[in-house]
Amino acid sequence: MCGITGYYGNKNMGKYLYNSLKRLDYRGYDSAGIATLNNGKINIKKDTGEVEQINQKHNLEKTDGKIGVGHTRWSTHGSTTKQNAHPHLSCDERFAIAHNGIIENWKDLKSQLNGHRYTSETDSEVIAHYIEEKSKEMSVEEAVKKFFKEAKGSLAVVLLDSKEEKMYAFKRGSPLALGIGNDETFLGSDLYAFSTETDKAIFFEDDEYGIIDQTGYVIKNINGEEVEKEPENFDWDQEEAGKEGYEHYMRKEIGEIPQAVERLENSLNSAQEKQVDRFVELIKNHEKILFTASGTSYHASLMGVYFLNKADIEAQTLIASEFKNYERVDEDTLVIAISQSGETKDVLDAMEYSRKEGADIASIINVPYSSVERESDVSLRIMAGQEVCVAATKTFINQIYTLLKIANKLGYQNHLEEIPKRIEKVIEKNEPKIKQLAKELKNKNDIYIIGRGDTYPIAREIALKLKEIPYIHAEGMMGGELKHGTLALIEEDVPVISLIPEKNSEIISNVKEIEARNAKSIKISPWTGPFKFPNSNSKFPFYTIIIGFLLSYWIANEKNLPIDRPRNLSKSITVS
Ligand code: G6P
């Protein structure tokens, strides 16, 4: 799962591809590369590491050419090596390809081709050799169509043909967009690839392909029939994502939370008011409400279940990758998909399954024009702006704020106005103590976090952050479940963080169980423990997760880890 980019035009090619890859590297940062066409010859520069490092080594910015493709990789098939980095070349070096997705039948396709020399262990390389082989007997376009028909799995591919001086782009499953400029054409996995250059785009649907040459572009379906597609003008008020004096994006993005919440509140009350009403109506009009999401967004969906429950509406949630195995849906079901990127393949698969069974689909996304948004009956944007750090922080808060707002409209009485200001105070008042605690926890191997009710999802989210950023094994649990097994692991000095909104006897008994085993008991609470909070139980989840975000951040900082780009992860996972 990766990011791809392509460009046909007169810009400084190397500079454009380099900048575009930097904007896409949240999709994968194991390796990156570019292929450019200059004087009839394809020139490849690729390596392992992040785009900026590769640029320093190979001077990507100083590369000429009229047509170019680029790729940033999150390894799936084949380890992280220079050979496995994209773009890949055909044997005769006529074609270069960049691919996002997984070609499930790559071995079968490979077995059809004789005498080809492969230089990587990837599933993707077969595309270049296949097109080379088949284009000996048919046109390149026919070869592309044939590949498209025979390939199984998910693919977004950009193919550079050095002989005809064209780019071909084709997609099934993985996302692909085409940007339209003045005498220039852009390709990208998403709008981030080219949104600094144009605000006009076309989104490929599954089984469509495009041919890009000096006359512009044409889009066709898999049978070769031209498809008329109206370009969309995207007015996407993006924040320019610089670090603005912070050492890491993660800390900068935590600091942006109050503004992000305010922006969301305004938008939900004005520009998105109609969508909010529609969303609420859909919930009212369906018998069964099922959330689905992955990672951090799944924890937001757990909050959604809790909030709807408070509004007297029964709902459930399930991790997207297991949705079809555990949930039965029908036309009386509303599926609510939550996804920051709007491109998570597991979520899109759960939506596709639900759609086939007749369900209606609502969604909550951050990235405008994303696939989840486009596949939904109604979609709300959380207006968090671009989040660069892989770990979601401001987007999680805006997801749960949106859910609380919806629950409010459905009858869960709750005042939201003070949230942004109070979050600001929570950061200000507690960060010095968090830094201190980070020093005490940095060498721990395991941390347990317990919560009940609306702090249970927060306990899960804190645990996820502790795994992702400081690489500490952590478990977020329901307080009541601790005694049913996990207590066996609690011994002297093992850190257990308890989330205690009020003097609630149930969670207090759990804390006693921990303390009786001499664990290192850390209480996050407005009335006990080291931290200070505004006195609001119902908004406690918003404040307590801020402590969790900052704690993960400062432990990782103590350990000198790559906070914004943790090992093995990627912000947007577009494979199943
Ligand atoms: C990846 C990211 C997680 C994220 C999850 C879901 O695994 O590393 O941080 O929570 O995807 O992403 P989504 O864009 O669907 O919210």
Coordinates of C-alpha atoms and ligand atoms in Angstrom, one line a residue:
M1 CA 0.0 0.0 0.0
C2 CA 1.6 2.9 -1.4
G3 CA 1.3 6.3 -3.1
I4 CA 1.7 6.8 -6.8
T5 CA 2.1 10.0 -8.8
G6 CA 2.5 10.8 -12.5
Y7 CA 3.0 14.0 -14.5
Y8 CA 2.9 15.0 -18.2
G9 CA 3.9 18.6 -18.9
N10 CA 6.5 21.2 -18.9
K11 CA 7.2 21.7 -15.2
N12 CA 10.6 21.0 -13.7
M13 CA 10.0 17.3 -13.6
G14 CA 12.3 16.2 -10.7
K15 CA 11.1 19.0 -8.5
Y16 CA 7.5 18.2 -9.1
L17 CA 7.8 14.5 -8.5
Y18 CA 9.8 15.0 -5.4
N19 CA 7.3 17.4 -3.9
S20 CA 4.4 15.2 -4.9
L21 CA 6.0 12.2 -3.3
K22 CA 6.7 14.1 -0.1
R23 CA 3.0 14.9 0.1
L24 CA 2.1 11.2 -0.5
D25 CA 4.7 9.6 1.8
Y26 CA 2.1 9.2 4.6
R27 CA 0.9 6.3 2.4
G28 CA 4.1 4.5 2.9
Y29 CA 7.8 5.4 3.6
D30 CA 9.8 2.2 3.3
S31 CA 11.2 3.2 -0.1
A32 CA 10.5 5.5 -3.0
G33 CA 11.5 6.2 -6.5
I34 CA 10.9 8.0 -9.8
A35 CA 11.0 7.1 -13.5
T36 CA 11.3 9.9 -16.0
L37 CA 11.4 10.0 -19.8
N38 CA 14.2 12.0 -21.3
N39 CA 15.4 11.8 -24.9
G40 CA 13.5 8.6 -25.5
K41 CA 15.1 6.8 -22.5
I42 CA 13.7 6.0 -19.1
N43 CA 15.8 7.0 -16.2
I44 CA 15.1 5.4 -12.8
K45 CA 16.1 6.7 -9.4
K46 CA 15.0 4.7 -6.4
D47 CA 16.1 3.6 -3.0
T48 CA 15.0 2.5 0.5
G49 CA 14.2 5.1 3.1
E50 CA 12.1 8.2 3.2
V51 CA 11.8 10.5 0.1
E52 CA 13.9 13.3 1.6
Q53 CA 16.8 10.9 2.3
I54 CA 16.5 9.5 -1.2
N55 CA 16.5 13.0 -2.6
Q56 CA 19.7 13.8 -0.7
K57 CA 21.4 10.7 -2.1
H58 CA 20.1 10.6 -5.7
N59 CA 19.1 14.3 -6.3
L60 CA 15.6 13.5 -7.4
E61 CA 14.9 17.2 -7.7
K62 CA 17.5 17.5 -10.5
T63 CA 15.9 15.2 -13.0
D64 CA 14.7 16.3 -16.4
G65 CA 11.9 14.8 -18.4
K66 CA 8.6 15.5 -20.0
I67 CA 6.8 12.4 -18.5
G68 CA 7.4 11.0 -15.1
V69 CA 6.0 8.6 -12.6
G70 CA 6.8 8.2 -8.9
H71 CA 6.0 5.9 -6.1
T72 CA 6.4 5.7 -2.3
R73 CA 6.1 2.2 -0.9
W74 CA 4.7 0.4 2.1
S75 CA 6.1 -3.1 1.7
T76 CA 3.6 -6.0 1.2
H77 CA 5.1 -8.5 -1.3
G78 CA 8.8 -8.5 -0.9
S79 CA 11.0 -6.9 1.8
T80 CA 12.2 -3.3 1.9
T81 CA 15.1 -3.3 -0.5
K82 CA 16.2 -1.1 -3.4
Q83 CA 15.3 -3.8 -5.9
N84 CA 11.8 -4.0 -4.5
A85 CA 11.3 -0.2 -4.7
H86 CA 9.1 1.0 -7.5
P87 CA 9.1 2.0 -10.4
H88 CA 9.9 -1.3 -12.1
L89 CA 11.1 -1.6 -15.7
S90 CA 10.3 -4.1 -18.5
C91 CA 13.3 -6.1 -19.8
D92 CA 13.6 -3.9 -22.9
E93 CA 13.3 -0.8 -20.7
R94 CA 10.4 0.5 -22.8
F95 CA 7.9 0.5 -19.9
A96 CA 8.1 1.6 -16.3
I97 CA 5.3 1.0 -13.8
A98 CA 4.3 2.2 -10.4
H99 CA 1.6 0.2 -8.6
N100 CA -0.5 0.5 -5.5
G101 CA -2.4 -2.6 -4.3
I102 CA -1.9 -6.4 -4.5
I103 CA -2.0 -8.5 -7.6
E104 CA -3.3 -11.7 -6.2
N105 CA -2.6 -13.9 -9.3
W106 CA 0.8 -12.5 -10.1
K107 CA 2.4 -15.9 -10.2
D108 CA -0.1 -17.2 -12.8
L109 CA 0.5 -14.1 -14.9
K110 CA 4.2 -14.6 -14.6
S111 CA 3.9 -18.2 -15.7
Q112 CA 2.4 -17.0 -19.0
L113 CA 5.6 -15.0 -19.8
N114 CA 8.7 -16.7 -21.0
G115 CA 12.3 -15.5 -20.8
H116 CA 11.8 -12.5 -18.7
R117 CA 14.4 -11.3 -16.2
Y118 CA 12.9 -10.2 -12.9
T119 CA 14.9 -7.9 -10.6
S120 CA 12.5 -7.8 -7.6
E121 CA 10.4 -10.1 -5.4
T122 CA 7.3 -7.9 -5.8
D123 CA 3.9 -8.9 -7.3
S124 CA 4.0 -5.5 -9.2
E125 CA 7.0 -6.1 -11.5
V126 CA 5.0 -8.6 -13.6
I127 CA 2.9 -5.7 -15.0
A128 CA 5.9 -4.2 -16.8
H129 CA 6.9 -7.6 -18.3
Y130 CA 3.3 -8.5 -19.2
I131 CA 2.7 -5.3 -21.1
E132 CA 6.1 -5.7 -22.8
E133 CA 5.3 -9.3 -23.9
K134 CA 1.7 -8.7 -25.0
S135 CA 2.4 -5.5 -26.8
K136 CA 4.5 -7.5 -29.3
E137 CA 1.2 -8.9 -30.7
M138 CA -1.2 -6.1 -30.0
S139 CA -1.3 -2.4 -29.3
V140 CA -0.2 -1.2 -25.9
E141 CA -3.7 -0.1 -25.1
E142 CA -5.0 -3.6 -25.9
A143 CA -2.2 -5.1 -23.7
V144 CA -3.3 -2.8 -20.9
K145 CA -6.9 -3.9 -21.3
K146 CA -5.9 -7.6 -21.4
F147 CA -3.9 -7.2 -18.2
F148 CA -6.7 -5.4 -16.6
K149 CA -9.1 -8.2 -17.5
E150 CA -6.8 -11.0 -16.3
A151 CA -5.4 -9.4 -13.1
K152 CA -7.1 -10.2 -9.8
G153 CA -6.9 -8.1 -6.7
S154 CA -6.6 -4.4 -6.2
L155 CA -4.6 -2.2 -8.4
A156 CA -3.9 1.4 -9.3
V157 CA -1.2 1.5 -11.8
V158 CA 0.6 4.2 -13.7
L159 CA 2.5 2.9 -16.8
L160 CA 5.0 5.0 -18.7
D161 CA 5.5 4.0 -22.3
S162 CA 8.8 5.5 -23.6
K163 CA 8.2 4.6 -27.2
E164 CA 4.7 6.2 -27.7
E165 CA 5.5 8.9 -25.1
K166 CA 2.3 8.2 -23.2
M167 CA 1.2 7.4 -19.7
Y168 CA -1.5 4.8 -19.1
A169 CA -3.4 4.8 -15.8
F170 CA -5.8 2.1 -14.6
K171 CA -7.6 1.3 -11.4
R172 CA -9.6 -1.4 -9.6
G173 CA -9.9 -1.3 -5.9
S174 CA -7.1 1.1 -5.1
P175 CA -7.8 4.9 -5.5
L176 CA -6.6 6.9 -8.5
A177 CA -7.3 10.5 -9.5
L178 CA -6.3 12.6 -12.5
G179 CA -5.6 16.3 -12.1
I180 CA -6.2 18.8 -15.0
G181 CA -3.9 21.7 -15.4
N182 CA -3.1 24.1 -18.3
D183 CA -1.4 21.9 -20.9
E184 CA -0.4 19.5 -18.2
T185 CA -1.9 16.4 -16.6
F186 CA -1.3 14.9 -13.2
L187 CA -2.0 11.5 -11.8
G188 CA -2.1 10.6 -8.1
S189 CA -3.3 8.1 -5.5
D190 CA -5.3 11.0 -4.1
L191 CA -5.6 14.8 -4.3
Y192 CA -2.7 15.5 -2.0
A193 CA -0.4 14.3 -4.9
F194 CA -1.3 17.4 -7.0
S195 CA -3.6 19.7 -5.0
T196 CA -0.9 22.4 -4.9
E197 CA -1.0 22.6 -8.7
T198 CA -4.6 22.4 -9.7
D199 CA -8.1 22.4 -8.3
K200 CA -9.7 20.4 -11.1
A201 CA -9.8 16.6 -10.9
I202 CA -11.4 13.5 -12.2
F203 CA -11.7 10.4 -10.1
F204 CA -11.3 7.0 -11.8
E205 CA -14.1 4.5 -11.0
D206 CA -13.2 0.8 -10.8
D207 CA -12.3 -0.8 -14.2
E208 CA -11.6 2.5 -15.9
Y209 CA -8.3 3.5 -17.5
G210 CA -6.9 6.6 -18.9
I211 CA -4.4 7.5 -21.7
I212 CA -2.4 10.6 -21.2
D213 CA -0.3 12.2 -23.9
Q214 CA 0.5 15.6 -25.3
T215 CA -3.1 16.1 -26.5
G216 CA -4.4 15.7 -22.9
Y217 CA -6.2 12.7 -21.6
V218 CA -9.0 10.3 -22.5
I219 CA -10.8 8.0 -20.1
K220 CA -12.2 4.6 -21.1
N221 CA -14.0 1.6 -19.6
I222 CA -12.5 -1.8 -19.6
N223 CA -14.1 -2.6 -22.9
G224 CA -12.3 0.4 -24.5
E225 CA -15.4 2.6 -24.8
E226 CA -14.8 6.3 -24.0
V227 CA -16.3 7.5 -20.8
E228 CA -17.4 11.2 -20.5
K229 CA -16.4 12.4 -17.0
E230 CA -17.1 15.8 -15.8
P231 CA -14.1 17.3 -14.0
E232 CA -14.8 18.2 -10.3
N233 CA -13.7 21.5 -9.0
F234 CA -12.4 20.9 -5.5
D235 CA -12.4 23.8 -3.2
W236 CA -10.3 22.3 -0.6
D237 CA -9.1 24.7 2.0
Q238 CA -6.0 22.8 3.0
E239 CA -3.7 23.9 5.7
E240 CA -0.1 23.9 4.5
A241 CA 1.5 21.2 6.5
G242 CA 4.7 22.6 7.9
K243 CA 6.0 21.8 11.3
E244 CA 5.9 25.5 12.3
G245 CA 8.6 25.3 14.9
Y246 CA 7.6 22.0 16.5
E247 CA 10.1 19.2 16.4
H248 CA 7.4 16.7 15.3
Y249 CA 4.1 16.9 13.4
M250 CA 2.5 14.8 16.2
R251 CA 3.0 17.5 18.8
K252 CA 2.0 20.3 16.4
E253 CA -1.2 18.4 15.5
I254 CA -2.1 17.9 19.2
G255 CA -1.7 21.6 19.6
E256 CA -4.0 22.3 16.7
I257 CA -6.9 20.4 18.3
P258 CA -8.8 23.4 19.7
Q259 CA -8.9 25.2 16.4
A260 CA -9.8 22.0 14.6
V261 CA -12.8 21.5 16.9
E262 CA -13.9 25.1 16.4
R263 CA -13.6 24.8 12.6
L264 CA -15.7 21.5 12.8
E265 CA -18.4 23.0 15.0
N266 CA -18.8 26.0 12.6
S267 CA -19.0 23.7 9.6
L268 CA -21.5 21.3 11.1
N269 CA -23.7 24.3 11.9
S270 CA -23.4 26.0 8.5
A271 CA -21.9 24.4 5.4
Q272 CA -22.6 20.8 6.5
E273 CA -26.0 21.5 8.3
K274 CA -28.0 19.7 5.7
Q275 CA -25.8 16.7 5.7
V276 CA -26.0 16.6 9.5
D277 CA -29.8 16.6 9.3
R278 CA -29.8 13.9 6.6
F279 CA -27.4 11.8 8.8
V280 CA -29.7 12.1 11.8
E281 CA -32.7 11.2 9.7
L282 CA -31.0 8.1 8.3
I283 CA -30.3 6.9 11.9
K284 CA -33.9 7.5 12.9
N285 CA -35.2 5.7 9.8
H286 CA -33.2 2.4 10.2
E287 CA -33.9 -0.4 12.6
K288 CA -30.3 -1.5 12.8
I289 CA -27.3 0.8 13.2
L290 CA -23.8 -0.7 12.6
F291 CA -20.6 1.2 12.7
T292 CA -17.4 -0.1 11.1
A293 CA -13.9 1.3 11.0
S294 CA -10.2 0.3 11.6
G295 CA -7.5 1.4 14.1
T296 CA -8.1 4.7 15.8
S297 CA -11.3 5.2 13.9
Y298 CA -12.6 2.0 15.3
H299 CA -12.1 3.5 18.8
A300 CA -14.1 6.5 17.7
S301 CA -16.9 4.2 16.6
L302 CA -17.0 2.6 20.1
M303 CA -17.6 6.1 21.4
G304 CA -20.3 6.5 18.7
V305 CA -22.0 3.3 20.1
Y306 CA -21.9 4.8 23.6
F307 CA -23.2 8.2 22.6
L308 CA -26.1 6.7 20.6
N309 CA -26.9 4.5 23.4
K310 CA -27.3 7.6 25.6
A311 CA -29.7 8.9 23.0
D312 CA -31.7 5.7 23.4
I313 CA -30.6 4.3 20.1
E314 CA -29.1 0.8 19.9
A315 CA -26.0 0.5 17.8
Q316 CA -23.0 -1.8 17.5
T317 CA -19.6 -1.6 15.9
L318 CA -17.2 -4.0 14.4
I319 CA -13.6 -3.8 13.1
A320 CA -13.9 -3.4 9.3
S321 CA -11.7 -6.4 8.3
E322 CA -14.0 -8.8 10.2
F323 CA -17.3 -7.1 9.4
K324 CA -18.6 -9.5 6.8
N325 CA -17.7 -12.5 9.0
Y326 CA -19.7 -11.3 12.0
E327 CA -22.4 -9.0 10.9
R328 CA -25.6 -9.7 9.0
V329 CA -27.0 -6.6 7.2
D330 CA -30.1 -5.9 5.1
E331 CA -32.2 -3.0 3.8
D332 CA -33.2 -2.0 7.3
T333 CA -29.5 -1.5 8.3
L334 CA -27.6 1.8 8.3
V335 CA -23.9 1.2 8.2
I336 CA -21.8 4.1 9.5
A337 CA -18.2 3.9 8.2
I338 CA -15.6 6.0 10.0
S339 CA -12.3 6.7 8.3
Q340 CA -9.8 9.5 8.5
S341 CA -8.3 8.9 5.1
G342 CA -11.5 7.6 3.5
E343 CA -9.3 5.1 1.7
T344 CA -8.9 2.2 4.1
K345 CA -9.5 -0.9 2.0
D346 CA -11.0 -2.9 4.9
V347 CA -13.6 -0.2 5.4
L348 CA -14.3 0.0 1.7
D349 CA -14.7 -3.7 1.6
A350 CA -17.1 -3.7 4.5
M351 CA -19.1 -0.9 2.7
E352 CA -19.2 -2.9 -0.5
Y353 CA -20.4 -6.0 1.3
S354 CA -23.1 -3.9 3.1
R355 CA -24.2 -2.2 -0.1
K356 CA -24.7 -5.6 -1.9
E357 CA -26.9 -6.7 1.0
G358 CA -29.1 -3.6 0.6
A359 CA -27.9 -1.5 3.5
D360 CA -27.7 2.3 3.4
I361 CA -24.3 3.9 4.1
A362 CA -23.4 7.0 6.0
S363 CA -19.8 8.0 6.7
I364 CA -17.5 10.3 8.7
I365 CA -14.2 11.1 7.0
N366 CA -11.5 13.7 7.0
V367 CA -10.0 13.7 3.5
P368 CA -12.5 15.3 1.2
Y369 CA -13.4 13.5 -2.1
S370 CA -12.0 10.3 -0.7
S371 CA -13.4 6.9 -1.8
V372 CA -15.4 6.4 1.4
E373 CA -17.1 9.8 1.0
R374 CA -17.9 9.1 -2.7
E375 CA -19.4 5.7 -1.9
S376 CA -21.7 6.9 0.8
D377 CA -25.3 8.0 0.8
V378 CA -24.4 10.8 3.2
S379 CA -21.0 11.8 4.5
L380 CA -19.7 14.3 7.1
R381 CA -16.3 15.9 6.9
I382 CA -14.5 16.3 10.2
M383 CA -12.6 19.4 9.0
A384 CA -9.4 18.5 10.9
G385 CA -7.1 19.6 8.0
Q386 CA -4.2 17.5 6.8
E387 CA -2.8 15.2 9.5
V388 CA 0.8 14.3 8.6
C389 CA 1.8 12.2 11.6
V390 CA 0.8 8.6 11.1
A391 CA -0.8 8.4 14.5
A392 CA -4.2 10.1 14.5
T393 CA -4.7 12.7 17.1
K394 CA -6.7 15.8 16.0
T395 CA -8.7 13.6 13.7
F396 CA -9.7 11.2 16.5
I397 CA -11.0 14.2 18.6
N398 CA -12.9 15.6 15.6
Q399 CA -14.4 12.2 14.9
I400 CA -15.8 11.8 18.5
Y401 CA -16.9 15.4 18.5
T402 CA -18.9 14.8 15.3
L403 CA -20.5 11.7 16.9
L404 CA -21.4 13.5 20.1
K405 CA -23.0 16.3 18.0
I406 CA -25.1 13.7 16.2
A407 CA -26.1 12.0 19.5
N408 CA -27.1 15.5 20.7
K409 CA -29.4 16.0 17.8
L410 CA -30.9 12.6 18.7
G411 CA -31.6 13.5 22.3
Y412 CA -28.4 13.0 24.3
Q413 CA -28.2 16.3 26.2
N414 CA -24.6 17.5 26.4
H415 CA -23.0 21.0 26.1
L416 CA -20.2 21.0 23.6
E417 CA -19.3 24.7 23.6
E418 CA -16.5 24.7 26.1
I419 CA -14.5 21.7 24.7
P420 CA -11.9 23.6 22.6
K421 CA -10.9 26.0 25.3
R422 CA -10.8 23.3 27.9
I423 CA -8.6 21.1 25.8
E424 CA -6.2 24.0 25.5
K425 CA -6.1 24.3 29.3
V426 CA -5.6 20.5 29.7
I427 CA -2.5 20.6 27.5
E428 CA -1.1 23.7 29.2
K429 CA -1.7 22.5 32.8
N430 CA -0.6 18.9 32.5
E431 CA 2.3 18.7 30.0
P432 CA 5.1 19.2 32.5
K433 CA 3.8 16.3 34.6
I434 CA 3.4 14.2 31.6
K435 CA 7.0 14.8 30.6
Q436 CA 8.0 13.7 34.1
L437 CA 5.9 10.5 33.9
A438 CA 7.3 9.8 30.4
K439 CA 10.8 9.6 32.0
E440 CA 9.5 7.1 34.6
L441 CA 7.8 4.9 31.9
K442 CA 10.3 4.9 29.1
N443 CA 11.9 1.6 30.0
K444 CA 8.7 -0.3 30.8
N445 CA 7.9 -3.2 28.5
D446 CA 4.1 -3.4 29.2
I447 CA 1.5 -0.9 30.2
Y448 CA -2.1 -1.6 31.0
I449 CA -4.9 1.0 30.8
I450 CA -8.4 0.4 32.2
G451 CA -11.6 2.3 31.7
R452 CA -15.3 1.8 32.0
G453 CA -18.2 3.2 29.9
D454 CA -17.1 6.1 27.8
T455 CA -13.5 5.8 29.0
Y456 CA -13.2 2.2 27.8
P457 CA -12.7 3.2 24.1
I458 CA -10.2 5.9 25.4
A459 CA -8.3 3.1 27.2
R460 CA -8.1 1.2 24.0
E461 CA -6.9 4.3 22.1
I462 CA -4.2 5.1 24.6
A463 CA -2.9 1.6 24.3
L464 CA -2.8 1.8 20.5
K465 CA -0.9 5.1 20.8
L466 CA 1.6 3.5 23.2
K467 CA 2.2 0.7 20.8
E468 CA 2.5 2.9 17.7
I469 CA 4.7 5.7 18.9
P470 CA 7.0 4.6 21.8
Y471 CA 6.7 0.9 20.8
I472 CA 5.5 -0.3 24.2
H473 CA 3.3 -3.3 24.5
A474 CA 0.0 -1.9 26.0
E475 CA -3.5 -3.2 26.6
G476 CA -6.5 -1.1 26.9
M477 CA -9.2 -2.9 28.8
M478 CA -12.6 -2.7 30.4
G479 CA -11.9 -2.2 34.1
G480 CA -14.3 -5.0 35.0
E481 CA -12.5 -7.5 32.8
L482 CA -9.1 -7.2 34.5
K483 CA -9.9 -9.7 37.2
H484 CA -10.9 -12.3 34.6
G485 CA -7.4 -13.2 33.5
T486 CA -5.1 -10.2 32.9
L487 CA -4.7 -9.6 36.7
A488 CA -2.3 -12.6 36.6
L489 CA 0.2 -10.3 34.8
I490 CA 0.0 -7.5 37.3
E491 CA 2.9 -7.6 39.7
E492 CA 5.1 -5.2 41.5
D493 CA 5.8 -2.0 39.5
V494 CA 3.9 -2.9 36.4
P495 CA 2.3 0.3 35.3
V496 CA -1.5 0.4 35.2
I497 CA -3.2 3.6 34.1
S498 CA -6.8 4.0 35.4
L499 CA -9.2 6.4 33.8
I500 CA -11.5 7.6 36.6
P501 CA -14.0 10.4 35.7
E502 CA -15.8 10.4 39.0
K503 CA -16.0 8.7 42.4
N504 CA -17.4 5.7 40.7
S505 CA -17.2 2.6 43.0
E506 CA -16.8 0.1 40.2
I507 CA -13.6 1.6 38.7
I508 CA -12.4 2.3 42.2
S509 CA -12.6 -1.4 43.1
N510 CA -10.6 -2.2 40.0
V511 CA -7.9 0.3 41.1
K512 CA -7.9 -1.3 44.5
E513 CA -7.3 -4.7 42.9
I514 CA -4.3 -3.3 41.1
E515 CA -2.9 -1.5 44.0
A516 CA -3.2 -4.7 46.2
R517 CA -0.7 -6.3 43.8
N518 CA 1.7 -3.4 44.2
A519 CA 1.4 -2.3 40.6
K520 CA 2.6 1.2 39.6
S521 CA -0.9 2.8 39.8
I522 CA -1.3 5.9 37.6
K523 CA -4.7 7.6 38.0
I524 CA -6.0 10.0 35.3
S525 CA -8.9 11.7 37.1
P526 CA -10.2 15.2 37.9
W527 CA -10.4 14.4 41.7
T528 CA -7.3 12.2 42.4
G529 CA -3.9 11.6 40.9
P530 CA -1.3 14.0 39.4
F531 CA -3.4 15.6 36.6
K532 CA -5.8 18.6 36.5
F533 CA -9.1 18.6 34.6
P534 CA -12.2 20.7 34.2
N535 CA -15.0 19.2 36.2
S536 CA -17.1 17.6 33.5
N537 CA -17.7 13.9 33.5
S538 CA -19.4 13.7 30.2
K539 CA -16.5 15.4 28.4
F540 CA -13.8 13.6 30.4
P541 CA -13.0 11.3 27.4
F542 CA -12.0 14.4 25.3
Y543 CA -9.7 15.5 28.1
T544 CA -8.2 12.2 29.1
I545 CA -7.2 11.2 25.6
I546 CA -5.2 14.4 25.4
I547 CA -3.1 13.0 28.3
G548 CA -2.7 9.7 26.5
F549 CA -1.6 11.4 23.2
L550 CA 1.0 13.6 25.0
L551 CA 2.2 10.7 27.2
S552 CA 2.9 8.5 24.1
Y553 CA 4.5 11.4 22.4
W554 CA 6.8 12.3 25.3
I555 CA 7.9 8.7 26.0
A556 CA 8.8 8.3 22.3
N557 CA 10.6 11.6 22.5
E558 CA 12.6 10.3 25.5
K559 CA 13.5 7.2 23.5
N560 CA 14.5 9.2 20.5
L561 CA 12.1 7.4 18.1
P562 CA 10.8 8.4 14.7
I563 CA 7.6 9.8 16.1
D564 CA 5.9 10.9 12.9
R565 CA 6.9 7.9 10.9
P566 CA 6.8 4.8 13.2
R567 CA 8.4 1.6 11.8
N568 CA 6.2 -0.7 9.7
L569 CA 3.2 1.5 9.7
S570 CA 1.4 3.7 7.2
K571 CA -1.3 6.3 7.6
S572 CA -3.5 4.9 4.9
I573 CA -3.8 1.2 4.3
T574 CA -5.2 0.5 0.9
V575 CA -4.8 -3.3 0.9
S576 CA -6.9 -5.9 2.7
Ligands
G6P1 C1 -3.8 2.8 9.7 C2 -3.2 3.9 10.5 C3 -4.0 4.1 11.8 C4 -5.4 4.4 11.4 C5 -6.0 3.2 10.6 C6 -7.4 3.5 10.0 O1 -3.6 1.6 10.3 O2 -1.8 3.6 10.8 O3 -3.5 5.2 12.5 O4 -6.2 4.5 12.6 O5 -5.2 3.0 9.4 O6 -7.3 4.6 9.1 P1 -8.5 5.5 8.6 O7 -7.9 6.4 7.6 O8 -9.5 4.5 8.0 O9 -9.1 6.2 9.8

